Coordinates of N, CA and C and ligand atoms in Angstrom, one line a residue:
M3 N 119.7 22.7 -71.9 CA 120.4 22.5 -70.4 C 120.5 21.8 -70.2
K4 N 121.6 21.4 -69.7 CA 122.5 20.2 -68.8 C 121.7 20.3 -67.3
I5 N 121.3 19.5 -66.5 CA 121.5 19.7 -65.0 C 120.9 18.3 -64.2
L6 N 121.7 18.5 -63.0 CA 122.5 17.1 -62.5 C 121.9 17.3 -61.1
F7 N 121.0 15.5 -60.8 CA 120.0 15.4 -59.9 C 120.9 14.8 -59.1
I8 N 121.3 15.2 -57.9 CA 122.2 14.1 -57.2 C 120.9 13.8 -55.9
G9 N 120.7 12.3 -55.9 CA 119.9 11.4 -55.1 C 120.6 11.4 -53.3
D10 N 119.6 11.5 -52.7 CA 119.6 12.2 -51.0 C 121.0 11.7 -51.0
V11 N 121.7 12.6 -49.9 CA 122.7 12.3 -49.3 C 123.3 12.2 -47.8
V12 N 123.3 11.6 -48.0 CA 123.5 11.0 -45.7 C 124.9 11.4 -45.2
G13 N 124.7 12.5 -44.7 CA 125.3 12.4 -43.2 C 126.5 12.7 -44.0
K14 N 128.3 13.0 -43.1 CA 129.3 13.3 -43.3 C 129.8 13.2 -44.9
V15 N 129.6 11.6 -44.4 CA 130.3 11.0 -46.2 C 129.6 11.4 -47.4
G16 N 128.8 11.7 -47.5 CA 127.2 12.5 -48.4 C 128.0 13.8 -48.8
R17 N 128.9 13.9 -47.6 CA 129.3 16.1 -47.6 C 130.4 15.5 -48.8
R18 N 131.1 15.0 -47.9 CA 132.2 15.1 -48.6 C 132.1 14.2 -50.2
M19 N 131.3 13.8 -50.5 CA 131.8 12.9 -51.9 C 131.1 14.0 -52.4
L20 N 130.4 15.0 -52.4 CA 129.8 16.1 -53.1 C 131.2 17.3 -53.3
K21 N 132.5 17.8 -52.1 CA 133.4 18.3 -52.5 C 134.6 18.0 -52.9
D22 N 133.9 16.1 -52.4 CA 135.6 15.3 -53.8 C 134.9 15.3 -55.1
Y23 N 133.4 14.9 -56.2 CA 133.5 14.5 -56.8 C 132.0 15.4 -57.9
L24 N 132.0 16.4 -57.2 CA 130.9 17.1 -57.5 C 131.1 18.0 -58.6
G25 N 132.5 18.7 -58.7 CA 132.9 19.5 -60.0 C 133.8 18.6 -60.5
T26 N 134.0 17.7 -60.3 CA 134.0 16.7 -61.9 C 132.9 16.5 -63.2
Y27 N 131.9 15.9 -62.4 CA 130.8 15.7 -62.9 C 130.1 16.4 -63.6
V28 N 130.4 17.7 -62.9 CA 129.5 19.0 -63.4 C 130.8 19.6 -64.5
E29 N 132.0 19.1 -64.7 CA 132.7 19.8 -65.6 C 132.8 18.6 -67.1
K30 N 132.6 17.3 -66.4 CA 132.5 16.5 -67.4 C 131.5 16.5 -68.2
Y31 N 130.4 16.9 -68.4 CA 129.2 16.8 -68.2 C 128.7 17.9 -69.1
G32 N 129.2 19.0 -68.4 CA 129.1 20.6 -69.3 C 127.3 20.8 -68.1
I33 N 127.5 20.6 -66.7 CA 126.7 20.4 -66.1 C 126.0 22.3 -66.1
D34 N 125.1 22.7 -65.9 CA 124.5 24.3 -65.8 C 123.5 24.6 -64.5
F35 N 123.1 23.5 -64.3 CA 122.7 23.4 -63.0 C 122.3 22.3 -62.0
V36 N 122.3 22.5 -61.1 CA 122.6 21.1 -59.8 C 121.5 21.3 -58.6
I37 N 121.0 20.4 -58.3 CA 119.9 20.1 -57.4 C 120.8 18.4 -56.5
A38 N 119.6 18.8 -55.5 CA 120.5 17.4 -54.6 C 119.2 17.4 -53.7
N39 N 118.9 16.0 -53.1 CA 117.9 16.1 -52.3 C 118.7 16.3 -51.0
G40 N 118.8 16.8 -49.6 CA 119.2 17.3 -49.0 C 119.0 16.7 -47.8
E41 N 117.4 16.0 -47.6 CA 117.1 15.8 -46.1 C 117.7 14.9 -45.5
N42 N 118.6 14.1 -45.8 CA 119.9 13.7 -45.0 C 120.5 13.7 -45.0
V43 N 120.7 15.1 -45.3 CA 122.7 15.3 -44.4 C 123.2 16.0 -43.1
T44 N 121.8 15.7 -42.2 CA 122.7 16.4 -41.0 C 123.1 14.9 -40.0
H45 N 123.6 14.3 -39.8 CA 123.6 13.2 -39.5 C 122.3 12.4 -39.9
G46 N 121.9 12.2 -40.6 CA 121.9 11.3 -41.2 C 119.9 12.0 -41.3
K47 N 119.3 12.6 -40.6 CA 117.7 13.0 -40.6 C 118.1 14.6 -40.6
G48 N 117.2 15.3 -41.6 CA 117.0 16.4 -41.0 C 118.6 17.3 -41.9
L49 N 118.7 19.2 -42.0 CA 119.0 19.8 -42.3 C 119.3 21.0 -41.5
I50 N 120.8 21.7 -41.0 CA 121.0 22.5 -40.4 C 121.4 23.5 -41.2
Q51 N 122.2 24.8 -40.8 CA 122.0 26.4 -42.1 C 123.5 25.8 -41.9
R52 N 124.4 25.2 -41.2 CA 125.6 25.4 -41.7 C 125.7 24.1 -42.7
H53 N 124.9 23.3 -42.6 CA 125.1 22.2 -44.0 C 124.7 22.2 -45.1
Y54 N 123.4 23.1 -44.9 CA 122.5 23.8 -46.0 C 123.9 24.8 -47.0
Q55 N 125.1 25.6 -46.1 CA 126.0 26.4 -46.7 C 126.9 25.5 -47.1
E56 N 127.6 24.7 -47.2 CA 128.2 23.7 -47.5 C 127.6 22.4 -48.6
L57 N 126.5 22.6 -48.2 CA 125.7 21.7 -49.7 C 126.6 23.2 -50.9
L58 N 125.7 24.4 -50.7 CA 125.8 25.1 -51.6 C 127.2 25.8 -52.4
D59 N 128.2 25.4 -51.3 CA 129.7 26.0 -51.2 C 129.8 24.7 -52.4
A60 N 129.9 23.1 -51.9 CA 130.2 22.4 -52.9 C 130.3 22.3 -54.6
G61 N 128.4 23.5 -54.3 CA 128.4 23.3 -55.8 C 126.7 23.3 -56.7
V62 N 125.9 23.0 -55.2 CA 124.6 22.4 -55.0 C 123.7 23.7 -55.4
D63 N 122.6 24.2 -56.2 CA 122.4 25.2 -56.5 C 121.0 25.3 -55.9
C64 N 120.5 24.0 -56.0 CA 119.4 23.8 -55.3 C 118.7 22.5 -54.6
I65 N 118.5 22.5 -53.7 CA 118.9 21.6 -52.3 C 116.8 21.2 -52.1
T66 N 116.1 20.0 -52.4 CA 114.8 19.6 -51.4 C 115.1 18.6 -50.9
L67 N 114.0 18.5 -50.3 CA 113.9 17.4 -48.9 C 113.5 16.5 -48.7
G68 N 112.8 16.1 -48.1 CA 111.6 14.6 -48.2 C 110.8 14.9 -47.0
N69 N 110.9 13.7 -45.8 CA 110.1 13.4 -44.9 C 111.0 14.0 -43.6
H70 N 112.4 14.2 -43.6 CA 113.1 14.7 -42.5 C 113.0 16.5 -42.9
Y71 N 112.2 16.5 -44.0 CA 111.9 17.9 -43.6 C 112.6 18.7 -42.5
N72 N 111.8 18.5 -41.4 CA 111.7 18.9 -40.1 C 112.7 18.5 -38.7
S73 N 113.5 17.5 -39.2 CA 113.8 17.2 -38.0 C 115.1 17.6 -37.2
K74 N 115.8 18.9 -38.1 CA 116.4 19.1 -37.3 C 115.8 20.3 -36.7
N75 N 115.3 21.1 -35.3 CA 114.6 22.1 -35.5 C 114.9 23.6 -35.9
E76 N 116.1 23.2 -35.7 CA 116.8 25.2 -36.3 C 116.1 25.4 -38.1
I77 N 115.8 24.3 -38.4 CA 115.6 25.0 -40.0 C 114.3 25.4 -39.9
N78 N 113.5 25.5 -38.5 CA 112.2 27.2 -38.7 C 112.9 28.1 -38.4
R79 N 114.1 27.9 -38.1 CA 114.5 29.3 -38.5 C 115.4 30.3 -39.4
Y80 N 115.5 29.5 -39.8 CA 115.9 29.3 -41.7 C 115.9 29.6 -42.3
I81 N 114.8 28.6 -42.7 CA 113.8 28.6 -44.2 C 114.0 29.7 -44.8
D82 N 112.8 30.7 -44.3 CA 112.7 32.0 -44.7 C 113.4 32.3 -45.0
S83 N 114.6 32.6 -45.1 CA 115.7 32.9 -45.6 C 116.6 32.0 -46.4
A84 N 116.3 30.8 -46.7 CA 116.7 29.7 -47.6 C 116.2 29.9 -48.7
D85 N 117.1 30.9 -50.0 CA 115.5 30.9 -51.3 C 116.8 29.6 -51.9
R86 N 117.5 28.3 -51.5 CA 118.2 27.2 -52.4 C 117.1 26.4 -52.1
L87 N 116.6 26.0 -51.0 CA 115.7 25.1 -50.1 C 114.4 25.2 -50.6
V88 N 113.9 23.0 -51.2 CA 112.5 23.5 -51.2 C 111.8 22.6 -50.8
R89 N 110.9 22.8 -49.5 CA 110.6 21.5 -49.4 C 109.8 21.2 -49.6
P90 N 108.8 19.9 -48.9 CA 107.8 19.3 -49.6 C 106.8 19.9 -50.1
L91 N 106.4 20.1 -51.1 CA 105.1 21.3 -51.3 C 103.5 20.6 -50.5
N92 N 103.9 19.7 -50.3 CA 102.0 18.7 -50.4 C 102.2 18.4 -47.9
L93 N 102.6 19.5 -47.7 CA 102.0 19.2 -46.6 C 100.9 20.1 -46.2
L94 N 100.3 19.2 -45.2 CA 99.0 19.7 -44.6 C 99.2 20.7 -43.8
N95 N 100.5 20.3 -43.1 CA 100.3 21.5 -41.3 C 100.9 22.7 -41.6
G96 N 100.6 23.0 -43.4 CA 101.1 24.9 -43.3 C 102.4 25.3 -42.8
F97 N 103.8 23.7 -43.4 CA 104.7 24.7 -42.8 C 105.4 25.6 -43.6
R98 N 107.0 26.6 -42.7 CA 106.4 27.6 -43.7 C 107.7 27.0 -44.9
G99 N 108.5 28.2 -45.1 CA 108.8 28.2 -46.9 C 108.1 27.5 -47.9
D100 N 109.1 27.3 -49.1 CA 108.4 26.5 -50.1 C 108.5 25.6 -50.5
G101 N 106.8 24.8 -51.5 CA 107.2 24.0 -51.7 C 107.6 23.9 -53.2
S102 N 107.3 24.9 -54.0 CA 108.3 24.9 -54.9 C 108.8 26.2 -55.4
V103 N 110.0 26.6 -56.3 CA 110.4 27.7 -56.5 C 110.8 27.6 -57.8
V104 N 111.0 28.5 -58.3 CA 111.4 29.5 -59.8 C 112.4 30.1 -59.4
Y105 N 113.4 29.3 -60.4 CA 114.7 30.0 -60.5 C 115.3 30.2 -62.1
D106 N 115.7 31.6 -61.8 CA 116.4 32.1 -63.4 C 117.9 32.3 -63.6
L107 N 118.1 30.7 -64.6 CA 119.6 31.1 -65.2 C 119.3 31.8 -66.8
D108 N 120.4 32.7 -66.8 CA 120.4 33.0 -67.8 C 119.5 33.7 -68.5
G109 N 117.9 33.8 -68.4 CA 116.5 34.3 -69.0 C 116.3 32.8 -68.8
V110 N 116.2 31.6 -68.6 CA 115.9 30.5 -68.6 C 115.2 29.8 -67.4
S111 N 113.8 29.5 -67.0 CA 113.7 30.1 -65.9 C 113.3 27.7 -65.6
I112 N 114.1 28.3 -63.8 CA 113.6 25.9 -63.7 C 112.8 26.4 -63.0
R113 N 111.6 25.5 -62.8 CA 111.1 25.3 -61.8 C 111.0 22.9 -61.1
V114 N 111.3 23.8 -59.5 CA 111.9 22.5 -58.7 C 110.8 22.4 -57.8
T115 N 110.1 21.0 -57.2 CA 108.7 20.9 -57.0 C 109.1 19.5 -56.6
N116 N 108.8 19.5 -54.9 CA 109.5 18.9 -53.8 C 107.7 18.2 -53.4
L117 N 108.1 17.0 -53.4 CA 106.8 16.2 -53.4 C 106.6 15.2 -52.4
L118 N 105.7 14.8 -51.6 CA 106.0 13.7 -50.8 C 104.6 12.6 -51.4
G119 N 105.2 10.7 -51.4 CA 103.9 9.9 -51.7 C 103.1 10.2 -50.3
S120 N 102.4 9.3 -50.5 CA 101.0 9.1 -50.0 C 100.9 7.9 -49.7
A121 N 102.3 6.6 -49.9 CA 101.8 5.4 -49.6 C 103.0 4.5 -48.6
F122 N 102.7 4.4 -47.4 CA 104.1 4.0 -47.0 C 104.7 5.0 -46.1
M123 N 103.9 6.4 -46.3 CA 104.8 6.9 -45.4 C 103.7 7.5 -44.2
E124 N 103.9 7.8 -43.2 CA 104.3 8.6 -42.4 C 102.9 10.1 -42.6
E125 N 103.9 10.8 -43.0 CA 103.4 11.9 -43.3 C 102.0 12.8 -43.2
Q126 N 101.6 13.7 -42.9 CA 100.1 13.5 -43.3 C 100.1 14.6 -44.8
V127 N 99.9 14.7 -45.5 CA 99.7 15.1 -46.9 C 98.7 15.6 -47.6
N128 N 98.6 15.8 -48.9 CA 97.5 16.1 -49.7 C 98.3 15.5 -50.8
N129 N 97.2 15.0 -51.5 CA 97.3 13.6 -53.2 C 98.3 14.8 -53.5
P130 N 99.4 13.8 -53.9 CA 100.3 14.3 -55.0 C 99.8 15.0 -56.3
Y131 N 98.6 14.0 -56.7 CA 98.6 15.0 -57.4 C 97.3 16.4 -58.3
Y132 N 97.1 16.5 -57.1 CA 96.2 17.2 -57.2 C 97.0 18.8 -56.7
A133 N 98.2 18.3 -55.7 CA 98.5 19.0 -55.1 C 99.3 20.2 -56.3
M134 N 100.1 18.8 -57.2 CA 100.5 19.4 -58.8 C 100.1 20.3 -59.4
L135 N 98.1 19.9 -59.5 CA 97.3 20.9 -60.4 C 97.3 21.6 -60.1
D136 N 97.5 22.7 -58.8 CA 97.3 23.6 -58.3 C 99.0 24.1 -59.0
L137 N 99.9 23.8 -58.9 CA 100.4 24.4 -59.6 C 100.9 24.8 -60.8
F138 N 99.8 23.7 -61.8 CA 100.3 24.1 -63.1 C 99.2 25.5 -63.1
E139 N 98.4 25.5 -62.4 CA 97.8 27.4 -62.2 C 98.5 28.6 -63.0
E140 N 100.3 27.6 -62.3 CA 100.7 29.7 -62.1 C 101.5 29.1 -63.9
E141 N 102.2 30.3 -63.6 CA 102.6 31.1 -65.0 C 103.9 29.6 -65.4
P142 N 103.5 29.0 -66.7 CA 104.7 27.3 -66.9 C 105.8 28.2 -66.9
A143 N 107.0 27.9 -66.1 CA 108.1 27.5 -66.1 C 109.4 27.1 -67.6
N144 N 109.8 27.5 -68.1 CA 110.7 26.6 -69.2 C 111.2 25.3 -69.2
I145 N 111.8 24.9 -67.7 CA 111.9 23.3 -67.0 C 111.0 23.6 -65.5
H146 N 111.1 22.1 -65.8 CA 110.5 21.6 -64.4 C 110.4 20.4 -64.2
I147 N 111.3 20.8 -63.0 CA 111.8 19.1 -62.5 C 111.0 19.0 -61.5
V148 N 110.6 17.4 -61.0 CA 110.3 17.6 -59.8 C 110.7 16.3 -58.9
D149 N 111.0 16.1 -57.9 CA 111.0 15.4 -56.9 C 110.5 15.0 -56.0
F150 N 110.5 13.9 -56.5 CA 109.4 12.6 -55.5 C 109.4 11.9 -54.8
H151 N 109.6 12.4 -53.1 CA 110.0 11.6 -52.8 C 109.0 10.8 -51.7
A152 N 109.0 9.2 -52.4 CA 107.9 8.3 -52.3 C 108.9 7.1 -51.4
E153 N 108.0 6.0 -51.2 CA 108.3 4.3 -50.9 C 108.2 3.8 -51.8
A154 N 106.5 3.9 -52.4 CA 106.7 2.6 -52.9 C 106.7 2.9 -55.0
T155 N 107.4 2.1 -55.1 CA 107.7 2.4 -56.6 C 106.6 2.4 -57.8
G156 N 105.3 1.9 -57.6 CA 103.8 1.6 -58.6 C 103.2 3.6 -58.1
E157 N 103.2 3.9 -57.2 CA 103.2 5.7 -57.4 C 104.2 6.1 -57.6
K158 N 105.0 6.3 -58.0 CA 106.2 6.7 -58.6 C 106.1 6.6 -60.2
Q159 N 105.0 5.0 -60.4 CA 105.5 5.0 -61.9 C 104.0 5.7 -62.8
S160 N 103.0 5.3 -61.6 CA 102.2 5.7 -61.5 C 101.8 7.6 -62.2
L161 N 102.2 8.7 -61.2 CA 102.9 9.8 -61.1 C 103.6 10.7 -62.9
G162 N 104.5 9.6 -63.1 CA 105.7 9.9 -64.0 C 104.3 9.9 -65.4
Y163 N 103.6 8.8 -65.4 CA 102.7 8.6 -65.9 C 101.6 9.7 -66.4
V164 N 101.2 10.0 -65.2 CA 100.1 10.9 -65.2 C 100.8 12.5 -65.3
L165 N 101.8 12.7 -64.8 CA 102.8 13.9 -65.5 C 103.7 14.0 -66.6
D166 N 103.4 12.8 -67.5 CA 104.0 13.1 -68.4 C 103.9 13.9 -70.1
G167 N 104.9 14.3 -70.3 CA 104.1 16.0 -70.7 C 104.2 16.8 -69.8
K168 N 104.2 17.2 -69.3 CA 103.5 18.5 -68.0 C 104.7 18.8 -67.2
V169 N 106.1 17.7 -67.4 CA 107.1 18.9 -66.0 C 108.3 18.5 -67.2
S170 N 109.4 18.5 -67.0 CA 110.3 17.8 -67.9 C 110.7 16.8 -66.7
A171 N 111.0 16.4 -65.6 CA 111.4 15.4 -65.4 C 110.2 15.0 -63.7
L172 N 110.3 13.4 -64.0 CA 110.2 13.4 -61.8 C 110.7 12.3 -62.0
L173 N 111.0 12.9 -60.6 CA 112.7 12.4 -59.9 C 112.7 11.4 -58.8
G174 N 112.2 10.3 -58.8 CA 112.4 9.6 -57.1 C 113.3 9.5 -56.3
T175 N 113.0 9.8 -55.1 CA 114.0 10.0 -54.2 C 113.5 8.8 -53.2
H176 N 113.9 9.0 -51.8 CA 114.0 8.3 -50.6 C 114.6 6.6 -50.3
T177 N 114.2 6.0 -51.0 CA 114.4 4.7 -50.7 C 116.3 4.3 -50.7
H178 N 116.9 5.4 -51.0 CA 118.2 5.5 -51.2 C 119.6 3.7 -51.8
V179 N 118.0 3.4 -53.2 CA 118.7 2.4 -53.8 C 118.4 3.2 -55.1
Q180 N 119.2 3.5 -56.2 CA 119.2 3.1 -57.1 C 118.3 2.4 -58.4
T181 N 117.0 2.8 -58.6 CA 116.0 1.8 -60.0 C 117.0 1.6 -61.3
N182 N 116.4 0.6 -61.8 CA 117.9 0.5 -63.4 C 116.5 0.4 -64.4
D183 N 115.9 1.6 -64.2 CA 114.5 2.1 -64.9 C 114.7 3.8 -65.0
C184 N 115.8 4.3 -65.3 CA 115.3 5.7 -66.0 C 115.3 5.7 -67.4
R185 N 114.6 6.7 -68.3 CA 114.1 6.4 -69.2 C 113.2 7.3 -70.0
I186 N 112.7 8.1 -70.7 CA 112.1 9.0 -71.4 C 110.8 8.7 -71.6
L187 N 109.7 9.2 -70.8 CA 108.5 8.7 -70.9 C 107.9 9.4 -72.6
P188 N 106.6 8.5 -73.6 CA 106.3 8.8 -74.5 C 106.0 10.3 -74.5
N189 N 106.0 11.1 -73.6 CA 105.2 12.5 -74.1 C 106.9 13.7 -73.4
G190 N 107.9 12.6 -72.7 CA 108.8 13.7 -72.8 C 109.7 14.5 -71.9
T191 N 108.6 13.3 -70.7 CA 109.1 13.2 -69.5 C 110.3 12.8 -69.2
A192 N 111.7 12.8 -68.5 CA 112.2 12.0 -67.9 C 111.6 11.4 -66.6
Y193 N 112.2 10.1 -66.2 CA 111.6 9.1 -65.4 C 112.6 9.0 -64.9
I194 N 112.6 8.4 -63.1 CA 113.1 6.9 -62.5 C 112.7 6.6 -61.4
S195 N 112.5 5.3 -60.8 CA 112.0 5.3 -59.9 C 112.8 6.1 -58.5
D196 N 113.9 5.3 -58.6 CA 114.3 6.0 -57.8 C 116.2 6.2 -58.2
V197 N 116.9 7.6 -57.3 CA 117.8 8.0 -58.1 C 119.2 7.3 -57.4
G198 N 118.8 7.2 -56.2 CA 119.6 6.4 -55.0 C 120.1 7.6 -54.3
M199 N 121.1 7.4 -53.2 CA 121.9 7.9 -52.3 C 123.6 8.0 -52.6
T200 N 123.8 9.4 -51.8 CA 125.0 9.2 -52.1 C 125.5 10.0 -50.9
G201 N 126.5 8.8 -50.4 CA 127.3 8.4 -48.7 C 127.9 7.3 -48.7
F202 N 127.7 6.7 -47.3 CA 128.6 5.5 -47.2 C 128.0 4.6 -47.6
N203 N 129.2 3.7 -48.9 CA 128.8 2.7 -49.3 C 128.3 1.2 -48.4
D204 N 129.3 0.5 -47.1 CA 129.4 0.0 -46.6 C 128.5 -0.4 -45.1
G205 N 127.4 -0.3 -46.2 CA 125.9 -0.2 -44.7 C 125.0 -0.5 -45.3
V206 N 123.4 0.2 -44.3 CA 122.0 -0.4 -44.9 C 121.8 1.5 -45.2
L207 N 121.9 1.7 -46.2 CA 120.7 3.2 -47.0 C 121.7 4.7 -46.4
G208 N 123.1 4.1 -46.1 CA 123.8 5.4 -45.6 C 124.9 5.0 -44.6
F209 N 123.9 4.1 -43.6 CA 123.8 3.9 -41.8 C 124.9 3.0 -41.9
E210 N 125.2 2.9 -40.4 CA 126.1 1.6 -39.9 C 125.4 0.1 -39.8
K211 N 125.5 -0.6 -40.7 CA 124.8 -2.0 -40.4 C 124.2 -2.9 -39.6
E212 N 125.5 -2.6 -38.7 CA 125.0 -2.8 -37.3 C 123.0 -2.2 -36.8
S213 N 123.3 -1.1 -36.2 CA 123.0 -0.5 -35.8 C 121.5 -0.6 -36.8
V214 N 121.0 -0.9 -37.7 CA 120.2 -1.0 -38.4 C 119.7 -2.7 -38.2
I215 N 120.2 -3.3 -38.8 CA 120.6 -4.7 -38.2 C 120.1 -5.0 -36.6
R216 N 120.1 -4.1 -35.8 CA 120.0 -4.8 -34.5 C 118.3 -4.4 -34.2
K217 N 117.7 -3.1 -34.8 CA 117.1 -2.7 -35.1 C 115.6 -3.2 -35.5
N218 N 116.2 -3.8 -37.1 CA 115.0 -5.1 -37.8 C 115.2 -6.2 -37.0
F219 N 116.0 -6.6 -36.4 CA 116.2 -7.9 -36.0 C 115.9 -8.5 -34.9
Y220 N 116.4 -7.6 -33.9 CA 116.1 -8.4 -32.6 C 115.4 -6.9 -32.0
G221 N 114.7 -6.3 -32.2 CA 113.9 -4.9 -31.8 C 114.1 -3.9 -31.0
E222 N 116.5 -3.5 -31.3 CA 116.4 -3.2 -29.7 C 116.0 -1.1 -30.9
M223 N 115.9 -0.7 -29.7 CA 115.8 1.0 -30.2 C 116.8 1.4 -30.4
V224 N 117.8 1.2 -31.2 CA 118.9 2.0 -31.4 C 118.9 3.2 -32.0
K225 N 119.5 4.1 -32.2 CA 119.8 5.3 -33.7 C 120.4 4.7 -34.7
F226 N 119.8 4.9 -35.5 CA 120.8 4.6 -37.2 C 121.6 6.1 -37.4
T227 N 123.0 5.8 -37.1 CA 124.0 6.4 -37.8 C 124.3 6.2 -38.9
P228 N 125.3 7.7 -39.5 CA 125.8 7.9 -40.9 C 127.4 7.0 -40.3
P229 N 128.2 7.0 -40.4 CA 129.3 6.6 -40.3 C 130.0 7.6 -40.6
E230 N 131.4 8.7 -39.7 CA 131.6 9.6 -40.5 C 132.5 9.5 -41.3
E231 N 133.9 8.6 -41.7 CA 134.4 8.5 -42.8 C 134.5 6.9 -43.3
G232 N 134.9 6.4 -44.2 CA 134.5 5.2 -45.0 C 134.4 5.2 -46.4
V233 N 134.5 4.6 -47.5 CA 134.1 4.4 -48.9 C 132.8 4.6 -49.2
G234 N 132.7 5.8 -50.2 CA 131.5 6.5 -50.5 C 130.9 6.4 -51.9
I235 N 129.9 6.6 -52.4 CA 128.7 6.3 -53.8 C 128.7 7.6 -53.4
F236 N 128.8 7.6 -55.1 CA 128.0 8.8 -55.1 C 126.2 8.4 -56.5
S237 N 125.1 8.8 -55.9 CA 124.4 8.6 -57.2 C 123.9 9.7 -57.6
A238 N 123.1 9.7 -58.5 CA 122.6 11.2 -59.5 C 122.1 10.7 -60.6
V239 N 121.8 11.6 -61.1 CA 121.2 11.3 -63.1 C 121.8 12.5 -63.4
V240 N 121.9 12.8 -65.1 CA 122.2 13.6 -65.3 C 120.9 13.8 -66.7
L241 N 120.2 15.1 -66.7 CA 119.4 15.6 -67.5 C 119.7 16.4 -69.3
D242 N 119.4 16.2 -69.9 CA 119.6 16.9 -70.8 C 118.0 16.9 -71.7
I243 N 118.4 18.8 -71.3 CA 116.9 19.5 -71.2 C 117.0 20.6 -72.7
N244 N 115.4 20.1 -73.1 CA 115.6 21.3 -74.2 C 114.3 22.8 -73.3
E245 N 115.2 23.6 -73.7 CA 114.4 24.6 -72.7 C 113.0 25.3 -73.1
F246 N 113.8 25.0 -74.6 CA 112.2 25.5 -75.7 C 110.9 24.7 -75.3
D247 N 110.9 23.5 -75.0 CA 109.4 22.8 -75.0 C 109.8 22.4 -73.8
G248 N 110.8 22.3 -73.2 CA 110.7 21.6 -71.8 C 110.6 20.4 -71.4
K249 N 111.3 20.0 -73.0 CA 110.9 18.1 -72.2 C 112.3 17.8 -72.5
T250 N 112.3 16.4 -72.4 CA 113.7 16.0 -72.4 C 114.4 15.1 -73.2
R251 N 115.6 15.5 -73.3 CA 116.1 14.7 -75.2 C 116.8 13.2 -74.2
Q252 N 117.8 13.1 -73.0 CA 118.0 11.8 -71.9 C 117.9 11.9 -70.9
I253 N 118.4 11.0 -70.6 CA 118.3 11.4 -68.7 C 118.9 9.5 -69.0
F254 N 120.6 9.7 -68.1 CA 121.4 8.4 -67.9 C 121.9 8.7 -66.9
P255 N 122.1 8.1 -65.9 CA 123.0 7.1 -64.4 C 123.8 7.9 -64.2
I256 N 124.2 8.4 -62.7 CA 125.7 8.1 -62.4 C 125.3 7.1 -60.7
L257 N 125.9 5.7 -61.1 CA 126.2 4.7 -59.6 C 128.4 5.0 -59.6
F258 N 129.0 6.3 -58.9 CA 129.9 5.3 -58.8 C 130.2 4.9 -57.1
K259 N 130.9 4.5 -58.0 CA 131.6 4.4 -55.7 C 133.5 4.3 -56.0
E260 N 133.5 4.7 -55.0 CA 135.0 5.7 -54.4 C 135.8 3.8 -54.2
E261 N 137.4 3.8 -55.2 CA 137.9 3.4 -54.9 C 138.0 2.5 -53.4
K262 N 138.7 1.7 -52.6 CA 138.9 0.8 -51.4 C 139.8 2.7 -50.6
K263 N 140.1 3.3 -49.4 CA 141.0 4.1 -49.6 C 142.2 3.6 -48.3
Ligands
FE2_83 FE1 113.3 10.2 -46.2

């Protein structure tokens, strides 16, 4: 089973990158199932229903979220009917929706789980490890992909080793910068500290660099804005998973930058 996991899709350029390039990668690598982190899709924070549908129309099968799960109020109105959307599992606030969803693909069950980290994050969350233990009480799926939306690489690596052999892949998101450490852990779990960002390339984390610099260095209260157009990057990993034992045979990264237009 070939799965493509796309790192944080940011704003309009991110959405365009999916429309322009996702089909090419799906064909090139024979992808069966596409997961994308969509917490930054709507103007950099959150996900409105129209953009949820736009990602599905572009070929995404499942969308995960992160700390911006509730940045657009509208999500409260549609999340219950959005069966392709997975919000963080370990929220303590009882938010609606599901944090772990099982999909059926021609008889193969694929569980997708979204987890928030606890280090340097502001959200009130349950310990990610204990949240996972609860999940293991349920009937195992053939394949289990975990999007670990977290800041600290140490926390990500620790959870990767703790879950090694228990899930098919633990993939880091949130920092928007792809790390050069994807590998298969000793017991067959694929790991990368961060898949990276899909969106505007010539900025800071997909946002206009001027606004971020003004806040970081001059303390100005400015909104971070993702540009409407510009050269984009596409960050993802491809997983080749044995659906009979749930272990991953191969993981490799995609980090594609468009030519200047
Ligand atoms: Fe995030």
